[in-house]
Amino acid sequence: MGVTDKPRTQIAAAFPRKADFAPMELAYLDSATMHPVSLGAKANAEAYLAARTFAGAGEGYFAGATEKRVLERFARLINAHPSEVCFVPGTTAAEHLVLAALDLPASGGRVVTDTLHFFGSYYLYDELAKRGAEVVWLRAQDGRIAMADLQVAVSRGVKLVAVSLVSNTNGFEHDLKAICDLAHAHGGLVFADIIQAAGCTPIDVKLSGVDFAACSSFKWLMGDFGLGMLYVRADLMPRLKRTQFGYYQLAAWRTPAFPQDPPYQRPEGYETTDDASGFFAMGTLPHAVLAQLDWSLDYILGLGVENIRAWRQPLLSRLMSELPRLGYRLLTPQDSTSAIVACALDDPQALAPRLAAAKVKIALARRHFRVSPSVFNDAADIERLLDALS
């Protein structure tokens, strides 16, 4: 059916990768919000949909092999073992699953997070606090979270440190290994939201020692909405509370549904797989998104995340140099190497007419704007933006 089933050989890393995407009238600089779907991923999704019509001579589409490839490729992307990753509906769902598996707030212990974490998690941890959890919020200073503040908060005892590896607000990147070393030294665990890093910023879960990490696929993984991945360190499984029970967790099952079956007796225990899927997987997955990711993860691995970062760095450096000269106040630390540059602005929507006239798309958010170039952008896109902002 045309869906990728073999690893891609290393792609010649010639940037920008404009030919890999549909021609854009816009200078699209907002991939941190929603990444454009590549032509290859689109073709894979269309091949899946064609198979689902059952119009050909084949038997249609079976997702099992695709699921396996996608998990293997995602695991390779973050240097995990495939058994340590599983599918989830999205990043926020994964964070909820981790908190439930740690039995928070009932099990007690402090949760430490910060104001550069994803804004949806503010609500999550505020509600957790209402239910009895001790939640410590660390405030950003000069666009970053200070390790000194983390050391004070963690040293008094901690159950979980929850951070966004790369902040969606301003692109600040935590030193994840330093956080994990600190938390582990005091008996705590670390959850990292990696949605603004996976696919565009190098991640090594083994080197960092992170306990849990999760992302959705519609940003830098170049997939679509409705599917995410959760990483769980293998040796943590025995310490987690099982709170979700779905048939995707099972290695085998039996049902007394047919007349020839013996009377039902409750089994002593179901046979679950001994991996992350066996603990957290639930049910049916969006197969069209799987088809997209099957192509996109292969594409990203072929390009190489280090090459992707190296390509965009001069574009971001140009922005960080010129935006202050145009009167905009940077929120992003000058030493940042993430894919995001952000500036404070009281009324970002005031920029909308100029950007529309210049056919430039960036994120105009609450009290700031955000620029996030990807593999198809080039210096001309950056200059087009700067002209519109000047």
Coordinates of C-alpha atoms in Angstrom, one line a residue:
M1 CA 0.0 0.0 0.0
G2 CA 3.0 2.3 -0.1
V3 CA 3.4 2.8 3.7
T4 CA 7.0 2.9 4.7
D5 CA 8.3 -0.5 5.9
K6 CA 12.0 -0.2 5.7
P7 CA 14.4 2.2 7.4
R8 CA 15.4 5.2 5.4
T9 CA 19.0 5.5 4.5
Q10 CA 20.6 8.7 5.8
I11 CA 19.2 11.7 3.8
A12 CA 21.8 14.1 2.3
A13 CA 21.3 16.9 4.8
A14 CA 20.9 19.8 2.3
F15 CA 18.8 22.5 3.8
P16 CA 16.3 24.1 3.5
R17 CA 14.0 21.1 2.8
K18 CA 11.4 23.0 0.8
A19 CA 10.8 20.3 -1.8
D20 CA 9.7 17.9 1.0
F21 CA 6.7 20.1 1.7
A22 CA 3.9 21.6 -0.4
P23 CA 4.7 25.1 -1.8
M24 CA 3.7 27.7 0.7
E25 CA 2.6 31.2 -0.1
L26 CA 3.2 32.1 3.6
A27 CA 6.6 32.4 5.3
Y28 CA 5.4 29.9 7.9
L29 CA 7.4 30.4 11.1
D30 CA 5.0 28.8 13.6
S31 CA 6.0 25.1 13.7
A32 CA 6.1 25.1 17.5
T33 CA 2.3 25.5 17.3
M34 CA 1.6 23.1 14.5
H35 CA 4.1 21.7 12.1
P36 CA 3.1 21.4 8.4
V37 CA 2.5 17.9 7.1
S38 CA 5.2 16.8 4.7
L39 CA 4.4 15.5 1.3
G40 CA 5.7 12.1 2.3
A41 CA 3.6 11.9 5.4
K42 CA 0.6 13.1 3.3
A43 CA 1.2 10.3 0.8
N44 CA 1.5 7.7 3.5
A45 CA -1.9 8.8 5.1
E46 CA -3.5 8.8 1.6
A47 CA -2.1 5.2 1.1
Y48 CA -3.7 4.2 4.4
L49 CA -7.0 5.7 3.5
A50 CA -6.9 4.0 0.0
A51 CA -6.3 0.7 1.8
R52 CA -9.3 1.4 4.1
T53 CA -11.6 1.6 1.1
F54 CA -10.9 -2.1 0.3
A55 CA -11.0 -1.2 -3.4
G56 CA -8.0 -3.2 -4.4
A57 CA -7.3 -6.9 -4.4
G58 CA -5.5 -6.8 -1.0
E59 CA -7.0 -7.4 2.4
G60 CA -6.7 -3.8 3.5
Y61 CA -4.6 -2.3 6.2
F62 CA -3.3 -3.9 9.4
A63 CA -1.8 -1.5 11.9
G64 CA 0.3 -3.8 14.0
A65 CA 3.4 -3.6 12.0
T66 CA 3.1 0.2 11.7
E67 CA 2.7 0.5 15.4
K68 CA 5.8 -1.5 16.0
R69 CA 7.9 0.6 13.6
V70 CA 6.7 3.9 15.0
L71 CA 7.5 2.9 18.6
E72 CA 10.9 1.6 17.5
R73 CA 11.7 4.8 15.6
F74 CA 10.5 7.1 18.4
A75 CA 12.6 5.0 20.9
R76 CA 15.6 5.5 18.6
L77 CA 15.0 9.2 18.5
I78 CA 15.2 9.6 22.3
N79 CA 17.7 6.7 22.9
A80 CA 15.2 4.5 24.7
H81 CA 14.4 0.8 24.4
P82 CA 11.2 0.2 22.4
S83 CA 9.8 -1.6 25.4
E84 CA 10.0 1.7 27.4
V85 CA 7.7 3.6 25.1
C86 CA 4.0 3.4 24.4
F87 CA 1.2 5.3 22.7
V88 CA -1.0 7.8 24.6
P89 CA -3.6 10.3 23.4
G90 CA -1.2 13.2 24.0
T91 CA 1.2 14.9 26.3
T92 CA -1.3 16.1 28.9
A93 CA -2.9 12.7 29.0
A94 CA 0.5 11.2 29.6
E95 CA 1.2 13.6 32.5
H96 CA -2.1 12.6 34.1
L97 CA -1.2 8.9 33.7
V98 CA 2.1 9.4 35.4
L99 CA 0.6 11.3 38.3
A100 CA -2.0 8.5 38.7
A101 CA 0.6 5.8 38.6
L102 CA 2.5 7.6 41.4
D103 CA -0.7 7.8 43.3
L104 CA -0.6 11.5 43.7
P105 CA -1.8 13.2 45.8
A106 CA -2.8 10.3 48.0
S107 CA 0.8 9.0 48.4
G108 CA 2.1 12.3 49.7
G109 CA 5.3 14.1 48.9
R110 CA 6.1 17.4 47.3
V111 CA 5.7 18.2 43.6
V112 CA 8.0 20.9 42.1
T113 CA 7.3 22.6 38.9
D114 CA 7.8 26.0 37.3
T115 CA 6.2 28.8 35.4
L116 CA 7.8 27.9 32.1
H117 CA 6.0 24.5 32.2
F118 CA 3.2 24.1 29.6
F119 CA 0.3 26.4 30.6
G120 CA -2.2 23.6 30.6
S121 CA -0.2 22.0 33.5
Y122 CA -0.9 25.1 35.7
Y123 CA -4.5 23.9 36.0
L124 CA -3.4 20.3 36.5
Y125 CA -1.1 21.1 39.4
D126 CA -3.4 23.7 41.0
E127 CA -6.1 21.1 41.1
L128 CA -3.7 18.6 42.5
A129 CA -2.9 21.1 45.3
K130 CA -6.6 21.5 46.1
R131 CA -6.7 17.8 46.6
G132 CA -3.9 17.9 49.2
A133 CA -0.7 17.8 47.3
E134 CA 2.1 20.1 48.2
V135 CA 3.0 21.9 45.0
V136 CA 5.9 24.3 44.7
W137 CA 6.0 26.7 41.8
L138 CA 9.4 28.1 40.7
R139 CA 9.2 31.5 39.0
A140 CA 11.2 32.3 35.9
Q141 CA 13.9 35.0 36.1
D142 CA 15.5 36.5 33.0
G143 CA 13.8 33.9 30.9
R144 CA 15.1 30.8 32.7
I145 CA 14.6 28.7 35.8
A146 CA 17.6 28.9 38.1
M147 CA 19.2 25.7 39.3
A148 CA 19.8 27.4 42.6
D149 CA 16.0 27.7 43.1
L150 CA 15.5 24.1 42.1
Q151 CA 18.1 23.0 44.7
V152 CA 16.3 24.8 47.5
A153 CA 12.9 23.3 46.5
V154 CA 14.1 19.8 46.0
S155 CA 16.5 19.5 48.9
R156 CA 13.6 19.6 51.4
G157 CA 12.1 16.3 50.0
V158 CA 10.4 15.8 46.7
K159 CA 8.2 13.1 45.1
L160 CA 8.2 14.5 41.5
V161 CA 9.8 17.3 39.5
A162 CA 7.7 18.2 36.5
V163 CA 9.1 20.4 33.7
S164 CA 8.9 21.2 30.1
L165 CA 12.4 20.3 28.7
V166 CA 11.9 23.2 26.2
S167 CA 9.5 25.8 27.3
N168 CA 6.7 26.5 24.8
T169 CA 6.6 30.1 26.2
N170 CA 10.1 31.2 25.3
G171 CA 12.3 28.2 24.2
F172 CA 14.3 28.0 27.5
E173 CA 15.8 24.5 27.7
H174 CA 16.4 22.9 31.1
D175 CA 19.6 21.0 31.9
L176 CA 17.6 17.8 32.2
K177 CA 20.5 15.7 33.5
A178 CA 21.2 18.2 36.3
I179 CA 17.6 18.1 37.3
C180 CA 17.4 14.3 37.3
D181 CA 20.7 14.0 39.3
L182 CA 19.3 16.5 41.9
A183 CA 15.9 14.8 42.2
H184 CA 17.3 11.3 42.3
A185 CA 19.7 12.3 45.1
H186 CA 16.7 13.2 47.2
G187 CA 14.5 10.3 46.3
G188 CA 12.4 12.1 43.7
L189 CA 11.4 11.3 40.1
V190 CA 11.3 13.6 37.0
F191 CA 8.6 14.0 34.4
A192 CA 9.6 15.9 31.2
D193 CA 7.2 17.3 28.7
I194 CA 9.3 17.0 25.5
I195 CA 6.8 18.2 22.9
Q196 CA 8.9 21.2 22.0
A197 CA 12.1 19.1 21.8
A198 CA 11.3 15.7 20.3
G199 CA 12.2 15.8 16.6
C200 CA 14.1 19.2 16.7
T201 CA 16.4 19.1 19.7
P202 CA 18.6 16.1 20.7
I203 CA 17.2 14.0 23.5
D204 CA 19.0 11.2 25.3
V205 CA 16.8 9.7 28.0
K206 CA 19.6 7.4 29.2
L207 CA 22.1 10.1 29.5
S208 CA 19.8 12.5 31.3
G209 CA 18.3 9.7 33.6
V210 CA 14.8 11.1 33.2
D211 CA 12.1 8.9 34.6
F212 CA 9.1 9.8 32.4
A213 CA 8.9 11.8 29.2
A214 CA 6.0 12.5 26.9
C215 CA 5.0 14.3 23.7
S216 CA 2.3 14.6 21.1
S217 CA 3.0 14.2 17.4
F218 CA 1.6 17.3 15.7
K219 CA 4.5 19.6 16.4
W220 CA 8.2 18.7 15.7
L221 CA 7.4 15.0 15.0
M222 CA 5.5 16.2 11.9
G223 CA 2.5 14.0 12.5
D224 CA -1.0 15.1 13.4
F225 CA -3.4 15.5 16.3
G226 CA -4.7 12.6 18.4
L227 CA -1.5 10.6 19.1
G228 CA 1.4 10.9 21.5
M229 CA 4.1 8.8 23.1
L230 CA 5.1 8.2 26.7
Y231 CA 8.5 7.0 27.8
V232 CA 8.8 5.2 31.2
R233 CA 12.1 4.1 32.6
A234 CA 12.0 0.3 32.6
D235 CA 13.1 -0.3 36.2
L236 CA 10.3 2.0 37.6
M237 CA 7.5 -0.4 36.6
P238 CA 7.3 -2.3 39.8
R239 CA 7.0 0.9 41.8
L240 CA 4.0 2.2 39.9
K241 CA 0.3 1.8 40.7
R242 CA -1.7 0.3 37.9
T243 CA -4.7 2.7 37.4
Q244 CA -5.8 2.0 33.8
F245 CA -7.0 -1.2 32.4
G246 CA -7.2 -1.6 28.6
Y247 CA -7.0 -4.6 26.3
Y248 CA -4.0 -3.2 24.5
Q249 CA -2.1 -4.0 27.7
L250 CA -2.8 -7.7 27.4
A251 CA -0.6 -10.4 26.0
A252 CA -3.5 -13.0 26.1
W253 CA -7.1 -13.1 27.2
R254 CA -10.1 -15.3 27.2
T255 CA -13.8 -14.6 27.1
P256 CA -16.8 -16.9 27.7
A257 CA -18.7 -15.4 24.8
F258 CA -19.6 -18.6 22.9
P259 CA -22.0 -21.5 23.6
Q260 CA -19.1 -24.0 23.6
D261 CA -17.1 -22.1 26.2
P262 CA -17.2 -23.3 29.8
P263 CA -19.0 -21.2 32.4
Y264 CA -17.1 -18.0 33.2
Q265 CA -14.9 -18.0 36.2
R266 CA -12.9 -14.9 37.2
P267 CA -9.3 -15.5 36.2
E268 CA -6.6 -15.3 38.8
G269 CA -4.9 -12.6 36.8
Y270 CA -4.7 -11.4 33.2
E271 CA -1.5 -11.9 31.3
T272 CA -0.1 -8.4 30.5
T273 CA 3.0 -7.5 28.6
D274 CA 5.9 -6.5 30.7
D275 CA 6.6 -3.2 28.9
A276 CA 5.3 0.4 28.9
S277 CA 2.4 -0.6 26.7
G278 CA 1.5 -3.4 29.2
F279 CA 1.1 -0.7 31.9
F280 CA -0.3 2.3 30.1
A281 CA -1.8 1.4 26.7
M282 CA -5.5 1.6 26.5
G283 CA -7.3 1.0 23.2
T284 CA -7.7 1.9 19.5
L285 CA -5.2 4.3 18.0
P286 CA -5.7 6.8 15.1
H287 CA -4.2 4.8 12.3
A288 CA -4.0 7.7 9.8
V289 CA -1.7 9.5 12.3
L290 CA 0.3 6.3 12.6
A291 CA 0.8 6.3 8.9
Q292 CA 2.0 9.8 9.0
L293 CA 4.4 9.2 11.8
D294 CA 5.7 6.1 10.1
W295 CA 7.1 8.3 7.4
S296 CA 7.9 11.4 9.5
L297 CA 10.0 9.7 12.2
D298 CA 12.0 7.9 9.5
Y299 CA 12.4 11.3 7.7
I300 CA 13.6 13.0 10.9
L301 CA 16.0 10.2 11.8
G302 CA 17.3 10.3 8.2
L303 CA 18.0 14.1 8.4
G304 CA 19.5 13.8 11.9
V305 CA 18.3 16.0 14.7
E306 CA 21.8 17.6 15.2
N307 CA 21.7 18.6 11.5
I308 CA 18.2 20.1 12.0
R309 CA 19.4 22.1 14.9
A310 CA 22.6 23.2 13.1
W311 CA 20.6 24.5 10.2
R312 CA 18.2 26.7 12.2
Q313 CA 20.8 28.1 14.6
P314 CA 21.9 31.0 12.3
L315 CA 18.3 31.8 11.6
L316 CA 17.6 32.1 15.3
S317 CA 20.8 34.0 15.9
R318 CA 19.7 36.6 13.3
L319 CA 16.4 37.0 15.1
M320 CA 17.9 37.4 18.5
S321 CA 20.3 40.0 17.1
E322 CA 17.8 42.0 15.2
L323 CA 14.6 41.9 17.2
P324 CA 16.0 44.0 20.1
R325 CA 17.3 46.5 17.5
L326 CA 13.7 46.8 16.3
G327 CA 12.5 47.6 19.9
Y328 CA 11.3 44.2 20.9
R329 CA 12.2 42.7 24.3
L330 CA 13.5 39.1 24.1
L331 CA 12.1 36.5 26.4
T332 CA 14.4 33.8 25.1
P333 CA 17.9 33.5 26.7
Q334 CA 20.7 34.5 24.4
D335 CA 22.4 31.2 24.7
S336 CA 19.3 29.2 23.7
T337 CA 19.7 26.6 21.0
S338 CA 16.0 25.4 21.0
A339 CA 13.7 26.0 18.0
I340 CA 11.9 29.0 19.6
V341 CA 12.5 32.7 19.9
A342 CA 9.9 34.8 21.8
C343 CA 9.5 38.5 22.6
A344 CA 7.3 40.2 25.2
L345 CA 4.6 42.4 23.8
D346 CA 1.5 43.8 25.5
D347 CA -0.7 43.6 22.4
P348 CA 0.6 41.0 20.0
Q349 CA -2.5 41.2 17.9
A350 CA -1.5 44.7 16.8
L351 CA 1.0 43.0 14.6
A352 CA -1.5 40.9 12.8
P353 CA -2.3 43.3 9.9
R354 CA 1.4 43.8 9.1
L355 CA 2.1 40.1 9.2
A356 CA -0.9 39.3 7.1
A357 CA 0.1 41.8 4.5
A358 CA 3.6 40.3 4.4
K359 CA 2.2 36.8 4.3
V360 CA 4.1 35.8 7.4
K361 CA 2.8 33.4 10.0
I362 CA 4.1 33.4 13.6
A363 CA 2.4 32.8 16.9
L364 CA 0.7 35.8 18.4
A365 CA 0.0 34.7 22.0
R366 CA -0.8 36.2 25.4
R367 CA 1.5 39.2 25.9
H368 CA 4.2 37.8 23.6
F369 CA 4.9 36.6 20.1
R370 CA 6.8 33.5 19.2
V371 CA 8.9 32.5 16.1
S372 CA 9.8 28.9 15.4
P373 CA 11.5 28.0 12.1
S374 CA 11.8 24.4 10.8
V375 CA 13.6 22.5 8.2
F376 CA 11.9 24.2 5.2
N377 CA 12.7 27.7 6.4
D378 CA 15.6 29.8 5.2
A379 CA 17.2 33.2 5.7
A380 CA 14.7 34.8 3.2
D381 CA 11.8 33.9 5.6
I382 CA 13.6 35.5 8.5
E383 CA 14.2 38.7 6.6
R384 CA 10.6 38.8 5.4
L385 CA 9.5 38.6 9.1
L386 CA 12.0 41.3 10.2
D387 CA 10.8 43.6 7.4
A388 CA 7.2 43.1 8.5
L389 CA 8.1 43.8 12.2
S390 CA 10.3 46.8 11.5

